[in-house]
Structure formats: C-alpha cells, structure tokens
PDB file of C-alpha atoms in Angstrom:
ATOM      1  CA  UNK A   1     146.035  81.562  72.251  1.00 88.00           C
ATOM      2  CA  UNK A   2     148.227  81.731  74.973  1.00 91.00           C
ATOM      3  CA  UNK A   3     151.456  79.413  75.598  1.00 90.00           C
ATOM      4  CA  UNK A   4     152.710  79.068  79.139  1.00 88.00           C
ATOM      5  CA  UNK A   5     155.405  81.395  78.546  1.00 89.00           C
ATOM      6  CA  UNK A   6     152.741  83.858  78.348  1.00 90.00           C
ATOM      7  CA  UNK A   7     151.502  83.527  82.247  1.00 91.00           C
ATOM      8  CA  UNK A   8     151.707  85.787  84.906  1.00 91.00           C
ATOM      9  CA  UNK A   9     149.426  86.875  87.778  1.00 91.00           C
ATOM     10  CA  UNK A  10     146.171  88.429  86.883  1.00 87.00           C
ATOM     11  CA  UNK A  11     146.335  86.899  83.201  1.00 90.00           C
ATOM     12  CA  UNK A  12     142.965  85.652  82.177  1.00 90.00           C
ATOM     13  CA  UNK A  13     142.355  82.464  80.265  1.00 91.00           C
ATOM     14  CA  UNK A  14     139.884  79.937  79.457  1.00 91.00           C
ATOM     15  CA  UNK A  15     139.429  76.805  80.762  1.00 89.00           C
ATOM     16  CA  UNK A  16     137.323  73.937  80.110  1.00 86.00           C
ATOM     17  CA  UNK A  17     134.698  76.385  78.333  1.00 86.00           C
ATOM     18  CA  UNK A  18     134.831  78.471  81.618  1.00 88.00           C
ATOM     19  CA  UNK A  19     136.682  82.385  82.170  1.00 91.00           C
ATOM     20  CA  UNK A  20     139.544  82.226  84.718  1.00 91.00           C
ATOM     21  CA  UNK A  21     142.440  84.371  85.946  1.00 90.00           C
ATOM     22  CA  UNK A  22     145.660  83.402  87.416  1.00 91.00           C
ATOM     23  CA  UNK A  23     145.840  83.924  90.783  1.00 92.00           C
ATOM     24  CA  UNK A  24     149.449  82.081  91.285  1.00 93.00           C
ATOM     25  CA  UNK A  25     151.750  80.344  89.040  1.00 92.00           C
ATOM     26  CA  UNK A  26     155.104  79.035  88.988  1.00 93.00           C
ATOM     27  CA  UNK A  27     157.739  77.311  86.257  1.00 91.00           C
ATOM     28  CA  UNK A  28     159.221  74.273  87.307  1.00 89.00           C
ATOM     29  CA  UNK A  29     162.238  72.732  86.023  1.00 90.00           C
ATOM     30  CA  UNK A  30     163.219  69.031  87.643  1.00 88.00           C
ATOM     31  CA  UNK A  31     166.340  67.227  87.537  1.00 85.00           C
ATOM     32  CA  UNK A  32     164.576  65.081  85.086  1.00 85.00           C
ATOM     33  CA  UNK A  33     161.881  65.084  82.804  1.00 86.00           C
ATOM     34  CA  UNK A  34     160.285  68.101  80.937  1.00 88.00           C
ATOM     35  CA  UNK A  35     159.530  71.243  82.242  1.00 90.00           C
ATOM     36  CA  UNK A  36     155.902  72.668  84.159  1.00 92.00           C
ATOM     37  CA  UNK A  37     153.827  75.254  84.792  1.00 92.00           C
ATOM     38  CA  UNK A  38     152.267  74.799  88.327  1.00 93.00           C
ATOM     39  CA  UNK A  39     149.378  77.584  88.552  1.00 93.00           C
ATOM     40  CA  UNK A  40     146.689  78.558  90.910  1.00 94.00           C
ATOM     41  CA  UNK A  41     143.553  79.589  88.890  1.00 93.00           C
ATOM     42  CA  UNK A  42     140.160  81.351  90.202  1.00 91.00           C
ATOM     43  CA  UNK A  43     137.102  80.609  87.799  1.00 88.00           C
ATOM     44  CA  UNK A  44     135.460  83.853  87.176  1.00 85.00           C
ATOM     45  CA  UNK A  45     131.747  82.850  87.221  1.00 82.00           C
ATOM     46  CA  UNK A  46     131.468  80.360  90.167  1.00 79.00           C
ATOM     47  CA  UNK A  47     134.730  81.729  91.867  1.00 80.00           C
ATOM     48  CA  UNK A  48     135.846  78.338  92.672  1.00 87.00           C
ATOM     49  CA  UNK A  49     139.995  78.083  93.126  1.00 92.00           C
ATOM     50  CA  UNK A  50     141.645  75.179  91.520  1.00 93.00           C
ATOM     51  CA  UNK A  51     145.277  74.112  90.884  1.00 94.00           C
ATOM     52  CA  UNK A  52     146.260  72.872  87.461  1.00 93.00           C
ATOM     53  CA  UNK A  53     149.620  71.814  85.944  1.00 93.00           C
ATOM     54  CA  UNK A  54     150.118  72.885  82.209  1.00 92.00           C
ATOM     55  CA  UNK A  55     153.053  70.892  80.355  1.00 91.00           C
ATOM     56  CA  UNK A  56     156.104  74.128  79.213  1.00 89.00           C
ATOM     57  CA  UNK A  57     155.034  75.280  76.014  1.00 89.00           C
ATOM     58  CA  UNK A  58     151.326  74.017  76.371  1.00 91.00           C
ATOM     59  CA  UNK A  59     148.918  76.267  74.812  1.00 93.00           C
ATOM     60  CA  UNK A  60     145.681  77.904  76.626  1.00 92.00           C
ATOM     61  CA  UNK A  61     142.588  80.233  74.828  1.00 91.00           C
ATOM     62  CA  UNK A  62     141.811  83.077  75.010  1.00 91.00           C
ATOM     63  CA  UNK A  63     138.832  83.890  76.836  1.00 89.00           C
ATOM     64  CA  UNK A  64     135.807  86.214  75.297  1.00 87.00           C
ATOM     65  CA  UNK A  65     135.334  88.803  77.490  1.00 87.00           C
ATOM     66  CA  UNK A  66     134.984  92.251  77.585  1.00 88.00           C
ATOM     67  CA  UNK A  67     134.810  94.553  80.372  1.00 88.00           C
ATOM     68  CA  UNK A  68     131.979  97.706  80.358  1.00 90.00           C
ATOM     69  CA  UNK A  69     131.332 100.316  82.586  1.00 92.00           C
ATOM     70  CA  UNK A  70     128.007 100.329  83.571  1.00 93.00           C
ATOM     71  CA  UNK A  71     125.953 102.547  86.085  1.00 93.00           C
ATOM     72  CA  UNK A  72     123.302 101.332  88.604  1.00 92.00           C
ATOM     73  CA  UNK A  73     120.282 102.450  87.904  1.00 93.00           C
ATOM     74  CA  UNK A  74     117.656 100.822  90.198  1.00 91.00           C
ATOM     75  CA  UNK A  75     115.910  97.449  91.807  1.00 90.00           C
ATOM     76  CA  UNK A  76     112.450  95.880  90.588  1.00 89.00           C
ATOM     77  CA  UNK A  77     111.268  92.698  91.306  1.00 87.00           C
ATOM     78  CA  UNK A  78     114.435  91.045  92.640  1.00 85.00           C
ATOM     79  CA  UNK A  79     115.946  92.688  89.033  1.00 90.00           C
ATOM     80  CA  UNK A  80     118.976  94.854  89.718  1.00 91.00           C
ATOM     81  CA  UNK A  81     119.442  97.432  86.205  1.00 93.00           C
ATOM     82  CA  UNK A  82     122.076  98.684  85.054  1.00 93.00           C
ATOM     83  CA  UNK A  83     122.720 100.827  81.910  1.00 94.00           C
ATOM     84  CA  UNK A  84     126.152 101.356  80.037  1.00 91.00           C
ATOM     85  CA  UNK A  85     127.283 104.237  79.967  1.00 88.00           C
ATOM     86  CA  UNK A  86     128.967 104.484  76.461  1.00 89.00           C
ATOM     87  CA  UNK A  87     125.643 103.630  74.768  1.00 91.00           C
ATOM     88  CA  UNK A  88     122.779 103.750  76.954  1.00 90.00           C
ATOM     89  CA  UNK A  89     121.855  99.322  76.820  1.00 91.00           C
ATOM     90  CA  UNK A  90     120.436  98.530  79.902  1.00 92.00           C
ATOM     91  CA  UNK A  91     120.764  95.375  81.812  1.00 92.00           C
ATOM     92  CA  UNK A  92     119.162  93.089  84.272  1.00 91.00           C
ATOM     93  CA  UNK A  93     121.433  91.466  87.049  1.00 90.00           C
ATOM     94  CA  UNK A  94     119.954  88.351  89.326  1.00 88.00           C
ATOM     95  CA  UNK A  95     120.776  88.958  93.572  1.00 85.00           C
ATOM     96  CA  UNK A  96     122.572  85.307  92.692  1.00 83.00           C
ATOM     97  CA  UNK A  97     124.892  87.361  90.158  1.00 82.00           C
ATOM     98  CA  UNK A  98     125.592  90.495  91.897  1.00 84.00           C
ATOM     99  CA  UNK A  99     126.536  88.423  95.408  1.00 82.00           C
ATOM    100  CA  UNK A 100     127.503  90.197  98.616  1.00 84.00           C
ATOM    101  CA  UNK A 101     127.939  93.403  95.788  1.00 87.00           C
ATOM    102  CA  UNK A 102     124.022  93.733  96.396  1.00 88.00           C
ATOM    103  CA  UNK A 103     125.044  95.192 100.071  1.00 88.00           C
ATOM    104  CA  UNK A 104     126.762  98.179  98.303  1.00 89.00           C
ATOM    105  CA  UNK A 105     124.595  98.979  95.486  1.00 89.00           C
ATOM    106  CA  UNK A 106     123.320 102.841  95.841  1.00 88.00           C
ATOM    107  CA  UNK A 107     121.772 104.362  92.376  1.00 89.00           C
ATOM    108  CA  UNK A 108     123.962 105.989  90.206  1.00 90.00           C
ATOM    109  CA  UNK A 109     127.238 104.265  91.691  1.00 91.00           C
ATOM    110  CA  UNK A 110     129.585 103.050  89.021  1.00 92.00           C
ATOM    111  CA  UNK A 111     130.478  99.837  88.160  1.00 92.00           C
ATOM    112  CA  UNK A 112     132.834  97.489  85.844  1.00 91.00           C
ATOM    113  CA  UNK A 113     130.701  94.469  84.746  1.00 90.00           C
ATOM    114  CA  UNK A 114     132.472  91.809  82.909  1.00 88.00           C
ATOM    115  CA  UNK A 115     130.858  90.054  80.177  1.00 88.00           C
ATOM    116  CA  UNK A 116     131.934  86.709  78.441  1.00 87.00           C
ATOM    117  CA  UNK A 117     130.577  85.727  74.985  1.00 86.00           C
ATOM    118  CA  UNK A 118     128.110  88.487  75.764  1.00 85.00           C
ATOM    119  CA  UNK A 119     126.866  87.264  78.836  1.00 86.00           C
ATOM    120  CA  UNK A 120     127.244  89.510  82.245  1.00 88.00           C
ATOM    121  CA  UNK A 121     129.234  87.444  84.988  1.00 85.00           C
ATOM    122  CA  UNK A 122     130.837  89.388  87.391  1.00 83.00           C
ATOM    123  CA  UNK A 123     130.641  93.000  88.916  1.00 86.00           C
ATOM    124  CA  UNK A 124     133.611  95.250  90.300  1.00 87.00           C
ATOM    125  CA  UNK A 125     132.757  98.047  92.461  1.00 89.00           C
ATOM    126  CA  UNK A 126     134.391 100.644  93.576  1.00 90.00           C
ATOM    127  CA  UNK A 127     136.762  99.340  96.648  1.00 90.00           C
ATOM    128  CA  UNK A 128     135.061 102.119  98.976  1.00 92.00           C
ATOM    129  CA  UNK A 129     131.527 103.463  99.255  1.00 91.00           C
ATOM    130  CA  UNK A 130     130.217 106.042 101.872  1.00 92.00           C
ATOM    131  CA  UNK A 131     126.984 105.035 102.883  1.00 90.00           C
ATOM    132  CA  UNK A 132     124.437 106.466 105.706  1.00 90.00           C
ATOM    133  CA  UNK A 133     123.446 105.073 108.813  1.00 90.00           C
ATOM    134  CA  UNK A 134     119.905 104.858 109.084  1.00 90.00           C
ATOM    135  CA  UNK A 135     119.876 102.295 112.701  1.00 88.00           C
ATOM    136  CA  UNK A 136     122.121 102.263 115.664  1.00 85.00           C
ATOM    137  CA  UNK A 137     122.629 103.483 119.117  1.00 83.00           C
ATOM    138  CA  UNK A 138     123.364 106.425 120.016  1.00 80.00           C
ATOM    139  CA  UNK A 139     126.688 107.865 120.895  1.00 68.00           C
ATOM    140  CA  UNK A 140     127.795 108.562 124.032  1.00 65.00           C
ATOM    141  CA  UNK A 141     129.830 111.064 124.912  1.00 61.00           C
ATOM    142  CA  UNK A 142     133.455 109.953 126.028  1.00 60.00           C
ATOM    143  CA  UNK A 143     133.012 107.286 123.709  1.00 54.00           C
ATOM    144  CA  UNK A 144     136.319 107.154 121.888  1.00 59.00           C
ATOM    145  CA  UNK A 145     137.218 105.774 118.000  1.00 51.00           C
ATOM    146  CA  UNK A 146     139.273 102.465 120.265  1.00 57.00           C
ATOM    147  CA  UNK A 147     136.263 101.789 122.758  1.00 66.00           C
ATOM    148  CA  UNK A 148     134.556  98.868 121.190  1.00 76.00           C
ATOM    149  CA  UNK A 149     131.913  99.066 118.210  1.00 82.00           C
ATOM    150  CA  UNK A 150     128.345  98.441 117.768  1.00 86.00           C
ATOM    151  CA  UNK A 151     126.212  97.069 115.216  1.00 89.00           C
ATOM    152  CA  UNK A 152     124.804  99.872 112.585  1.00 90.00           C
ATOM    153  CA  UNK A 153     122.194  99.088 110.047  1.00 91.00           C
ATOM    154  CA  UNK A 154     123.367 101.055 106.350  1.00 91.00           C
ATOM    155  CA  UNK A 155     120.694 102.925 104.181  1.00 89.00           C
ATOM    156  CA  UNK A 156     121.036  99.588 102.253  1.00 88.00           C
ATOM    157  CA  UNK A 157     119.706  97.472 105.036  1.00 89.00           C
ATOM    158  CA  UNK A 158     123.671  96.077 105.209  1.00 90.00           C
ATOM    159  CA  UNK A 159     124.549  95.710 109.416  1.00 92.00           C
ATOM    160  CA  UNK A 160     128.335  96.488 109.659  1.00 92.00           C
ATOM    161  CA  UNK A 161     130.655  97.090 112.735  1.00 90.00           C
ATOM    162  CA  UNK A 162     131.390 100.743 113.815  1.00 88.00           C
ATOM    163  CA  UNK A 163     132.608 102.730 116.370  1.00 85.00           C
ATOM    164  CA  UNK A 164     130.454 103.148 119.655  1.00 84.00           C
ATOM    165  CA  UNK A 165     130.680 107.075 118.315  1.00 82.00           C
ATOM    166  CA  UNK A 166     128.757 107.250 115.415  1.00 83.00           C
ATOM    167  CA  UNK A 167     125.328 108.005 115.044  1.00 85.00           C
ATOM    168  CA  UNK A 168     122.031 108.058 113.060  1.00 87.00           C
ATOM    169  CA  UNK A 169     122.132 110.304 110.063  1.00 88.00           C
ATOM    170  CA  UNK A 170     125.833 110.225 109.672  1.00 89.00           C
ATOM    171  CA  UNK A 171     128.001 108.763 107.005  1.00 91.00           C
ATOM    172  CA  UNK A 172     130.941 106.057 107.031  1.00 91.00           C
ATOM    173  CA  UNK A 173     133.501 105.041 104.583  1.00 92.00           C
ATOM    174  CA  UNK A 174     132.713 101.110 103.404  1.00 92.00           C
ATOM    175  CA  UNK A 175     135.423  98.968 102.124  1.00 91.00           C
ATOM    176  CA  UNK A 176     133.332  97.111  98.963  1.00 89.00           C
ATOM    177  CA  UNK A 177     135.566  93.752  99.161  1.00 86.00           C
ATOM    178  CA  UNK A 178     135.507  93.058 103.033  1.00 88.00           C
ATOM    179  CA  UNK A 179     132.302  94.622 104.349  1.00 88.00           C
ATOM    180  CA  UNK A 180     134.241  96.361 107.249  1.00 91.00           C
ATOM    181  CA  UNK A 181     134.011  99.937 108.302  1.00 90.00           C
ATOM    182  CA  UNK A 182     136.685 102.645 107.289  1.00 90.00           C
ATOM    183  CA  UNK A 183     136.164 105.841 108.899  1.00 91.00           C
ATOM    184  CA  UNK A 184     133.236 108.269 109.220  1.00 88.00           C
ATOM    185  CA  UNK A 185     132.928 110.790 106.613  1.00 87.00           C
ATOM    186  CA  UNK A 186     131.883 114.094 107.291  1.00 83.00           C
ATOM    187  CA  UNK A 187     129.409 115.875 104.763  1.00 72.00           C
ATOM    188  CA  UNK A 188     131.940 118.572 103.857  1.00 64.00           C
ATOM    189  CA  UNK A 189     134.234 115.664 102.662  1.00 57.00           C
ATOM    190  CA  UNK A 190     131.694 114.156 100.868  1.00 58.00           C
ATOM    191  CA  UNK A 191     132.163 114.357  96.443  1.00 53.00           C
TER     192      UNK A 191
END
C-alpha cells in the first residue's frame, strides 16, 4: 500500500478497482484543519482524468500490473497479435484497445504492453516511427521544407501532414503520440 507521503508524478495506484497514475499532485496545509493531498489522476484503461483529494496519511493500493515487451506480429480478422518476447506467448489486441496506436503498427515494431491482473490494457510505442509514403502529390521543384504541406497517405493507410517536397516511395519520421510529421528520412539513415 501506498500512504500519501508516498506520491509523486508518474506513481501508479489503484483506484476504485481501476489502474491509475498521477499525473499532478500537491500537499496542502490550511490555517486550520488537517492536512491534504490534492492530485490529478489519469485512469489507465479508459484514460479518463479526474481530481481526487486524499486525507495526509491516507492509504492507497497498489495496483497489479506488470509491464512486457511484446513485438507485433501481424493483423487477422480485426485481431492485432502480438508475441512476448521473453517467452514466445502470443496475444490478441481489439482496434478498441490498441486506439489511435493502430495508425503506427508495422510488423516486427516493438512495443511495451501493460497488463493488470493479467489482463492487456494499454500499449506504448516507440515515440517515433519512420514509415513510407505510399499516396501523395508529387513534388515540385522549388518547393521548399516552409512552403505549406500536403496530405500523404502512410503504408498504414494513416493520412498525415508533410511538406509539399516529399514524394511517393520515400520515408518520414512519425511522432507515435501526436500523429504529426518529423522529418524525411533518407534510406541511408534508415536502422
């Protein structure tokens, strides 16, 4: 268990039966009456944000959850598998479950699923991907990296921004948690 003296940002706890991590907290200490702990919390499987005050010295669980890195293997039937890499368990992940991750998914990519009381509920990627572009304009010369953007379909079927300068075929750096377009990646730079 943990006691409020325990919190800090990014601590994880459980809630009402439910995973969440601290996003904000603060100790408060009035004129009068006892102290409080006024916190910001995020619930890890709907990803609701709520505000909750704990009394000082009031006691939280300890959430069950453990934290496996996993590697995406393929897609059947709306199904997304994955298999851990430690032991070779595969397992099934919904389109509901994975979320906007779905966008970024390309097989064999790496991921950190977290699990609590043996049940998957949330996915971590890594914060960039390079991806291809398999649909958009094409360049123009003179087109320069500040002229505008255009609309480019991914080899995932994802449509991000990029610059009016890329074209079919080539690849682009793809920030994971916003969507938005990094910088093109040449194929010599690629791993």
């Amino acid at each position: 268990m943990y006691s409020t003296a325990d919190f800090r940002n990014g601590l994880k706890i459980e809630l009402d039966g439910e995973p969440c991590i601290i996003v904000e907290f603060q100790h408060v200490k009035p004129g009068k009456g006892g102290a409080f702990v006024r916190t910001r919390l995020k619930r890890l499987k709907s990803g609701a944000v709520i505000d909750r005050t704990f009394r000082s010295g009031e006691k939280v669980d300890k959430p069950d959850l453990d934290e496996r890195e996993m590697q995406y293997l393929y897609k059947s039937e709306g199904q997304y598998c994955f298999m851990d890499t430690s032991n070779y368990e595969q397992i099934y992940l919904t389109e509901e479950q994975l979320g906007d991750n779905k966008n970024f998914l390309m097989e064999n990519i790496q991921a950190k699923i977290l699990f609590h009381n043996g049940n998957p509920i949330g996915l971590e990627l890594p914060n960039f991907v390079v991806l291809r572009l398999v649909e958009t304009k094409p360049g123009v010369k003179g087109d320069t990296a500040s002229g505008g953007s255009k609309s480019a379909v991914l080899e995932t079927g994802f449509v991000v921004k990029v610059p009016l300068y890329l074209n079919e075929g080539e690849s682009a750096k793809i920030d994971t948690r916003t969507g938005e377009f990094i910088e093109r990646v040449r194929e010599n730079e690629k791993k």
